[in-house]
Amino acid sequence: MTTFNPQSILSSRTAAVEEAIIIRMSQKAREMKAQGHDVISLTIGEPDFDTPQHIRDAAYQAMNDGYTHYAPIPGMPELRKALAKKLKKENQLDYDWSEIVVSNGAKQSITNAIFATVDEGDEVILLAPFWVAYEGVIRMAGGKPIIIFAGLEDNFKPPASRLKAAMTAKTKLVILNSPNNPTGAMFNTDELAEFAAVICDHPRAMVISDEIYEYINFDEEHVSIASLPGMQSRTITVNGFSKGFAMTGWRLGYAAAPGPIVKAMSKVQGTFTAGANAFVQMAAVTALEGPRDDVEHMRQTYLARRNLVVDGLNAIDGIQAPKPAGTFYVFADVSKLFGKTLSNHKIDNVDDLCNWLLEVHHVATVPGSAFGDAKSLRISFATSTENLTEAIKRIAWAVNP
Ligand SMILES: Cc1ncc(COP(=O)(O)O)c(C=O)c1O
């Protein structure tokens, strides 16, 4: 009998994707907590609120009404129609409900979109800093991520000229994410119009517009790029219920796109999984059409916490924390600390700083290297004011003892 090593049969597709640093940091924080350490985790990418009661009630009701069977692959007509109304009213987008595919989270919508459009060797442009999951999906689909960068000096928003310079005959997709994870930056109408002009000049490029943080915005109107002239036929608009409605565990997202793209996305979804959970889809209709007081309460709470965290971090020598326009993340530049020796520990880079903050000071953050910017770290303020106040105190003491 020959010896068999299961490792030897792993596909090159899985090898192309690394375990996300963010998962590693969260895991490490959890392990330290389990060992009895008083760890404050600021790594989390989900609301610390429970789903509003009326949405939970709607799910029970839907279950009792018999919505416990397979749902149609592209989604329940009730939800797709409610989404078409939402997109019209809130985003000035004119989609027929047949142009909407519901999936198990925005992440699956993004995966569907990439697998529906990207062939081996096609290029997909990412604007760094970016949510790292995009890169893994592009690689698994055989595509080539092309990364353009905009740091703090650009307010984390690249000029359209940088996008233009990165586009080639092989560019299939440009992924935009506003409000942005990890920086909280938002694109306004003028900035989007400049991107739109570059993209419309190109014979076959489309945009995936990831708008999952739409409802968590503080200073500016959220703008959907598909609402700009000529852009609806060039855009796959992705959104979901996880962040704004505090429904991460329900796994529900959606994409709206021109007919042929939607058909192909539905085909991908039908191949890999099936329709999203039926009673969750019915509860989502209630989320869209019911009262929004809870959504607004969460937004106001995040806003107060944003100000607390930004002010607290900026008071620390060596840290520069720009105010995020949206999301529940602050992306703080810590590069002035590199090369310094703090309490007998030399800080070489951001990974080093984040490990040291966790291991010695018991505050878990995510190094910016996880998002393509190694000068900063990401702090999530989706946690209590007490946790945030204590975490800032610890970081201040760690950095300026
Ligand atoms: C930018 C961005 N897009 C999409 C998602 C995934 O959303 P969902 O829970 O709907 O899959 C996340 C989650 O962290 C995110 O940060």
Coordinates of C-alpha atoms and ligand atoms in Angstrom, one line a residue:
M1 CA 0.0 0.0 0.0
T2 CA 1.4 3.4 -0.9
T3 CA 1.3 6.2 1.7
F4 CA -1.2 8.9 1.0
N5 CA -0.8 12.6 1.9
P6 CA -4.1 14.5 1.6
Q7 CA -2.1 17.7 1.3
S8 CA -0.8 16.5 -2.0
I9 CA -4.2 16.6 -3.7
L10 CA -5.2 20.1 -2.7
S11 CA -6.2 22.3 -5.7
S12 CA -4.0 25.1 -6.8
R13 CA -7.1 27.2 -6.5
T14 CA -7.1 26.9 -2.7
A15 CA -3.4 27.4 -2.6
A16 CA -3.8 30.7 -4.3
V17 CA -5.7 32.0 -1.3
E18 CA -4.1 32.7 2.1
E19 CA -5.8 32.6 5.5
A20 CA -6.8 36.2 6.2
I21 CA -4.8 38.0 8.8
I22 CA -8.0 39.4 10.2
I23 CA -9.2 35.8 11.0
R24 CA -5.8 35.0 12.6
M25 CA -5.9 38.1 14.9
S26 CA -9.5 37.4 15.9
Q27 CA -8.7 33.8 16.6
K28 CA -5.6 34.8 18.7
A29 CA -7.7 37.2 20.7
R30 CA -10.3 34.6 21.4
E31 CA -7.7 32.1 22.5
M32 CA -6.1 34.6 24.9
K33 CA -9.5 35.4 26.3
A34 CA -10.2 31.6 26.8
Q35 CA -6.9 31.5 28.7
G36 CA -8.3 34.1 31.1
H37 CA -6.7 37.2 29.8
D38 CA -8.7 40.4 29.8
V39 CA -8.6 41.0 26.1
I40 CA -10.5 43.8 24.4
S41 CA -11.1 42.8 20.8
L42 CA -11.4 45.6 18.3
T43 CA -11.1 43.3 15.3
I44 CA -14.7 42.5 14.8
G45 CA -16.4 43.4 11.5
E46 CA -20.0 43.1 12.7
P47 CA -22.5 45.1 14.7
D48 CA -22.6 44.5 18.4
F49 CA -26.3 44.9 18.3
D50 CA -28.9 42.1 18.0
T51 CA -31.2 42.1 15.0
P52 CA -34.2 44.3 15.7
Q53 CA -37.1 42.5 17.3
H54 CA -39.7 43.1 14.6
I55 CA -37.4 41.5 12.0
R56 CA -36.9 38.4 14.3
D57 CA -40.7 38.3 14.8
A58 CA -41.2 38.3 11.0
A59 CA -38.8 35.4 10.6
Y60 CA -40.8 33.3 13.2
Q61 CA -44.0 34.3 11.4
A62 CA -42.6 33.3 8.0
M63 CA -41.5 29.9 9.4
N64 CA -45.0 29.3 10.8
D65 CA -46.5 30.4 7.5
G66 CA -44.6 27.6 5.8
Y67 CA -41.6 29.4 4.3
T68 CA -39.4 26.4 5.2
H69 CA -38.9 25.0 1.7
Y70 CA -36.3 25.7 -1.0
A71 CA -36.6 29.2 -2.3
P72 CA -36.2 30.0 -6.1
I73 CA -32.5 30.3 -6.9
P74 CA -32.4 34.0 -7.7
G75 CA -34.6 34.8 -4.6
M76 CA -38.3 35.1 -3.5
P77 CA -40.3 37.4 -5.8
E78 CA -41.6 39.2 -2.6
L79 CA -38.1 40.2 -1.6
R80 CA -36.9 41.0 -5.1
K81 CA -39.9 43.3 -5.6
A82 CA -39.2 45.0 -2.3
L83 CA -35.6 45.4 -3.2
A84 CA -36.5 46.9 -6.6
K85 CA -38.6 49.5 -4.7
K86 CA -35.8 50.2 -2.2
L87 CA -33.3 50.7 -5.0
K88 CA -35.7 53.1 -6.8
K89 CA -36.6 55.1 -3.6
E90 CA -33.2 55.2 -1.8
N91 CA -30.7 54.9 -4.6
Q92 CA -32.4 56.4 -7.7
L93 CA -31.9 53.1 -9.6
D94 CA -34.4 51.7 -12.0
Y95 CA -34.1 47.9 -11.8
D96 CA -36.8 45.5 -12.7
W97 CA -37.2 42.9 -10.0
S98 CA -36.0 40.3 -12.5
E99 CA -32.6 42.1 -12.5
I100 CA -32.0 41.3 -8.8
V101 CA -30.4 38.1 -7.4
V102 CA -30.6 37.4 -3.7
S103 CA -27.9 35.4 -2.1
N104 CA -26.4 34.1 1.1
G105 CA -24.7 37.4 2.0
A106 CA -23.1 40.2 0.0
K107 CA -20.0 38.0 -0.1
Q108 CA -21.8 35.4 -2.2
S109 CA -23.2 38.1 -4.4
I110 CA -19.6 39.3 -5.0
T111 CA -18.5 35.8 -5.7
N112 CA -21.4 35.2 -8.1
A113 CA -20.5 38.5 -9.9
I114 CA -16.8 37.6 -10.2
F115 CA -17.4 34.0 -11.3
A116 CA -20.0 35.2 -13.8
T117 CA -17.6 37.6 -15.5
V118 CA -14.0 36.8 -15.0
D119 CA -12.1 34.4 -17.2
E120 CA -8.6 33.0 -16.7
G121 CA -6.1 36.0 -16.9
D122 CA -8.7 38.7 -16.8
E123 CA -7.8 41.7 -14.7
V124 CA -9.8 43.1 -11.8
I125 CA -8.9 46.4 -10.3
L126 CA -8.9 46.8 -6.6
L127 CA -8.5 50.2 -4.8
A128 CA -6.3 49.7 -1.8
P129 CA -6.9 49.7 1.1
F130 CA -9.6 47.1 0.4
W131 CA -11.6 44.3 2.0
V132 CA -9.2 41.4 1.5
A133 CA -11.9 38.9 0.6
Y134 CA -12.2 40.4 -2.9
E135 CA -8.6 39.3 -3.7
G136 CA -9.2 35.6 -2.7
V137 CA -12.3 35.3 -4.9
I138 CA -10.6 36.9 -7.9
R139 CA -7.7 34.5 -7.6
M140 CA -10.0 31.5 -7.2
A141 CA -11.8 32.5 -10.3
G142 CA -8.5 32.6 -12.2
G143 CA -8.4 36.4 -12.4
K144 CA -5.6 38.7 -11.7
P145 CA -6.0 41.4 -9.1
I146 CA -4.5 44.8 -10.1
I147 CA -4.1 47.0 -7.1
I148 CA -4.0 50.7 -7.1
F149 CA -3.3 52.5 -3.9
A150 CA -4.4 55.6 -2.2
G151 CA -3.1 56.3 1.3
L152 CA -3.9 58.9 4.0
E153 CA -2.4 61.6 1.8
D154 CA -5.1 61.0 -0.8
N155 CA -7.8 60.6 1.9
F156 CA -7.8 57.0 0.8
K157 CA -9.4 57.9 -2.5
P158 CA -7.3 57.5 -5.7
P159 CA -7.8 60.1 -8.4
A160 CA -9.4 58.9 -11.6
S161 CA -6.1 59.3 -13.4
R162 CA -4.7 56.5 -11.3
L163 CA -7.6 54.2 -12.3
K164 CA -7.2 55.2 -15.9
A165 CA -3.5 54.3 -15.8
A166 CA -4.2 50.9 -14.4
M167 CA -6.8 49.8 -16.9
T168 CA -5.8 47.6 -19.9
A169 CA -7.5 45.6 -22.6
K170 CA -7.8 42.8 -20.1
T171 CA -9.6 44.8 -17.4
K172 CA -13.0 43.2 -16.8
L173 CA -14.0 44.6 -13.4
V174 CA -13.3 47.5 -11.1
I175 CA -14.4 46.9 -7.5
L176 CA -15.5 50.0 -5.6
N177 CA -16.5 49.9 -2.0
S178 CA -18.1 53.0 -0.5
P179 CA -18.4 53.5 2.5
N180 CA -15.1 51.6 2.6
N181 CA -13.8 48.8 4.8
P182 CA -11.2 49.5 6.3
T183 CA -10.9 53.3 5.9
G184 CA -14.5 54.5 6.2
A185 CA -13.9 56.7 3.2
M186 CA -16.9 57.6 0.9
F187 CA -16.9 58.7 -2.7
N188 CA -19.1 61.7 -3.5
T189 CA -20.9 62.2 -6.8
D190 CA -18.1 64.2 -8.4
E191 CA -15.5 61.6 -7.6
L192 CA -17.7 58.8 -8.9
A193 CA -18.5 60.7 -12.0
E194 CA -14.7 60.9 -12.7
F195 CA -14.4 57.2 -12.3
A196 CA -17.5 56.6 -14.5
A197 CA -16.0 58.7 -17.3
V198 CA -12.8 56.5 -17.2
I199 CA -14.8 53.2 -17.1
C200 CA -17.3 54.3 -19.9
D201 CA -14.3 54.9 -22.2
H202 CA -13.4 51.3 -21.9
P203 CA -15.0 48.7 -24.3
R204 CA -15.8 46.0 -21.8
A205 CA -15.2 47.0 -18.2
M206 CA -17.8 46.9 -15.5
V207 CA -18.0 48.0 -11.9
I208 CA -18.9 46.0 -8.8
S209 CA -20.1 48.5 -6.4
D210 CA -20.1 47.1 -2.9
E211 CA -22.5 49.2 -0.8
I212 CA -22.9 47.0 2.2
Y213 CA -22.1 49.9 4.7
E214 CA -24.7 52.2 3.0
Y215 CA -26.7 52.9 6.2
I216 CA -23.7 53.4 8.4
N217 CA -22.7 56.9 7.2
F218 CA -22.2 60.0 9.2
D219 CA -21.2 63.1 7.2
E220 CA -22.2 62.5 3.5
E221 CA -25.0 61.2 1.3
H222 CA -24.4 57.7 0.1
V223 CA -24.2 57.7 -3.7
S224 CA -24.7 54.6 -5.9
I225 CA -22.4 54.8 -8.9
A226 CA -25.1 53.1 -11.0
S227 CA -27.3 56.1 -10.6
L228 CA -24.9 58.3 -12.7
P229 CA -25.6 58.7 -16.4
G230 CA -24.7 55.6 -18.5
M231 CA -23.6 53.6 -15.5
Q232 CA -26.5 51.3 -14.7
S233 CA -25.6 49.1 -17.6
R234 CA -22.0 49.1 -16.5
T235 CA -22.6 48.3 -12.8
I236 CA -23.3 45.3 -10.6
T237 CA -24.7 46.9 -7.4
V238 CA -24.1 44.7 -4.4
N239 CA -25.6 45.2 -0.9
G240 CA -27.0 43.2 2.0
F241 CA -28.6 43.1 5.4
S242 CA -25.6 42.2 7.5
K243 CA -24.3 45.6 8.6
G244 CA -27.1 48.2 8.5
F245 CA -29.8 45.9 9.9
A246 CA -27.4 44.0 12.2
M247 CA -28.2 40.7 10.5
T248 CA -24.7 39.2 9.9
G249 CA -25.7 35.6 11.0
W250 CA -28.8 35.6 8.8
R251 CA -26.6 35.5 5.7
L252 CA -28.5 37.7 3.2
G253 CA -27.3 39.9 0.4
Y254 CA -28.2 40.8 -3.1
A255 CA -27.0 42.1 -6.4
A256 CA -28.7 44.2 -9.1
A257 CA -27.3 44.2 -12.6
P258 CA -28.3 44.1 -16.3
G259 CA -30.2 41.0 -17.4
P260 CA -27.4 38.8 -18.9
I261 CA -25.2 39.4 -15.9
V262 CA -28.0 38.6 -13.5
K263 CA -28.8 35.4 -15.4
A264 CA -25.1 34.3 -15.3
M265 CA -24.9 35.1 -11.6
S266 CA -28.0 33.0 -10.9
K267 CA -26.4 30.2 -12.8
V268 CA -23.3 30.4 -10.6
Q269 CA -25.4 30.5 -7.5
G270 CA -27.5 27.5 -8.7
T271 CA -24.2 25.6 -9.4
F272 CA -22.6 26.3 -6.0
T273 CA -25.5 26.6 -3.6
A274 CA -29.2 27.4 -4.2
G275 CA -31.6 30.1 -3.2
A276 CA -31.0 31.8 0.1
N277 CA -33.0 30.8 3.2
A278 CA -36.8 31.3 2.5
F279 CA -38.0 32.6 5.9
V280 CA -34.9 34.9 6.2
Q281 CA -35.9 36.4 2.8
M282 CA -39.5 37.0 4.1
A283 CA -38.1 38.7 7.3
A284 CA -35.9 40.8 5.0
V285 CA -39.0 42.2 3.4
T286 CA -40.1 43.4 6.9
A287 CA -36.6 44.9 7.4
L288 CA -36.9 46.9 4.2
E289 CA -40.5 48.0 4.6
G290 CA -40.9 48.2 8.5
P291 CA -39.8 50.9 10.8
R292 CA -36.1 52.1 10.6
D293 CA -35.8 53.5 14.1
D294 CA -33.3 50.7 15.1
V295 CA -31.2 51.3 12.1
E296 CA -31.1 55.0 12.9
H297 CA -30.4 54.3 16.6
M298 CA -27.4 52.1 15.6
R299 CA -26.1 54.8 13.3
Q300 CA -26.3 57.4 16.0
T301 CA -24.5 55.1 18.4
Y302 CA -21.7 54.4 15.9
L303 CA -21.4 58.1 15.3
A304 CA -20.9 58.9 19.0
R305 CA -18.3 56.1 19.2
R306 CA -16.5 57.2 16.1
N307 CA -16.0 60.6 17.7
L308 CA -14.8 59.1 20.9
V309 CA -12.3 56.8 19.2
V310 CA -10.9 59.4 16.7
D311 CA -10.5 62.0 19.4
G312 CA -8.9 59.5 21.8
L313 CA -6.4 58.1 19.2
N314 CA -5.5 61.6 17.9
A315 CA -4.5 62.6 21.5
I316 CA -1.8 59.9 21.4
D317 CA 1.6 61.0 20.2
G318 CA 2.6 59.0 17.1
I319 CA -1.0 58.1 16.0
Q320 CA -3.0 59.9 13.3
A321 CA -6.6 58.9 13.0
P322 CA -8.6 60.4 10.2
K323 CA -12.3 60.6 10.7
P324 CA -14.2 57.9 8.8
A325 CA -17.2 59.2 6.9
G326 CA -18.9 55.9 7.3
T327 CA -18.6 52.2 8.5
F328 CA -17.6 51.3 12.1
Y329 CA -13.9 51.3 11.5
V330 CA -11.1 53.8 12.1
F331 CA -8.0 53.3 10.0
A332 CA -5.2 55.0 12.0
D333 CA -1.7 55.7 10.7
V334 CA 0.8 54.4 13.2
S335 CA 3.9 54.6 11.0
K336 CA 5.5 57.3 13.2
L337 CA 5.9 54.5 15.8
F338 CA 8.0 52.2 13.5
G339 CA 11.6 52.0 14.6
K340 CA 10.8 53.1 18.1
T341 CA 11.5 51.1 21.2
L342 CA 8.5 51.0 23.5
S343 CA 8.8 49.5 27.0
N344 CA 11.9 47.6 25.8
H345 CA 10.2 46.3 22.7
K346 CA 11.4 47.5 19.3
I347 CA 8.4 48.1 16.9
D348 CA 9.5 47.3 13.4
N349 CA 6.3 47.4 11.5
V350 CA 2.5 47.3 11.9
D351 CA 2.2 43.5 12.3
D352 CA 4.7 43.8 15.1
L353 CA 2.8 46.6 16.7
C354 CA -0.5 44.8 16.5
N355 CA 1.0 41.6 17.9
W356 CA 2.6 43.5 20.8
L357 CA -0.6 45.4 21.6
L358 CA -2.4 42.1 21.8
E359 CA 0.1 40.0 23.6
V360 CA 1.3 42.6 26.1
H361 CA -1.5 45.1 26.4
H362 CA -4.4 42.8 25.5
V363 CA -6.0 45.0 22.8
A364 CA -6.7 43.2 19.5
T365 CA -6.6 45.3 16.4
V366 CA -6.0 44.4 12.7
P367 CA -2.8 45.4 11.0
G368 CA -3.3 47.5 7.8
S369 CA -1.2 44.9 5.9
A370 CA -4.4 42.8 5.9
F371 CA -5.9 45.5 3.6
G372 CA -2.9 46.5 1.5
D373 CA -1.7 49.4 3.6
A374 CA 1.1 48.6 6.1
K375 CA 1.2 52.1 7.7
S376 CA -2.0 51.8 9.5
L377 CA -4.1 49.6 11.8
R378 CA -7.9 49.1 11.8
I379 CA -9.9 49.5 14.9
S380 CA -13.6 48.5 14.9
F381 CA -15.9 50.5 17.1
A382 CA -18.7 48.0 16.9
T383 CA -18.2 47.4 20.6
S384 CA -19.3 49.2 23.8
T385 CA -18.2 52.7 24.9
E386 CA -16.6 51.1 28.0
N387 CA -14.5 48.7 25.9
L388 CA -13.5 51.5 23.6
T389 CA -12.5 53.9 26.4
E390 CA -10.5 51.2 28.2
A391 CA -8.8 50.1 24.9
I392 CA -7.8 53.7 24.1
K393 CA -6.4 54.0 27.6
R394 CA -4.3 50.9 27.1
I395 CA -3.1 51.9 23.7
A396 CA -2.1 55.4 25.0
W397 CA -0.3 53.9 27.9
A398 CA 1.5 51.3 25.6
V399 CA 2.6 53.9 23.1
N400 CA 3.4 56.8 25.5
P401 CA 4.2 55.1 28.8
Ligands
LIG1 C1 -16.8 45.6 2.3 C2 -17.5 44.4 2.7 N1 -18.3 43.8 1.8 C3 -19.0 42.7 2.0 C4 -19.0 42.1 3.3 C5 -19.8 40.8 3.5 O1 -21.1 41.0 3.8 P1 -22.1 39.8 4.0 O2 -22.1 39.5 5.5 O3 -23.4 40.3 3.5 O4 -21.6 38.6 3.3 C6 -18.2 42.6 4.3 C7 -18.1 42.0 5.6 O5 -17.2 42.3 6.4 C8 -17.5 43.8 4.0 O6 -16.7 44.4 4.9

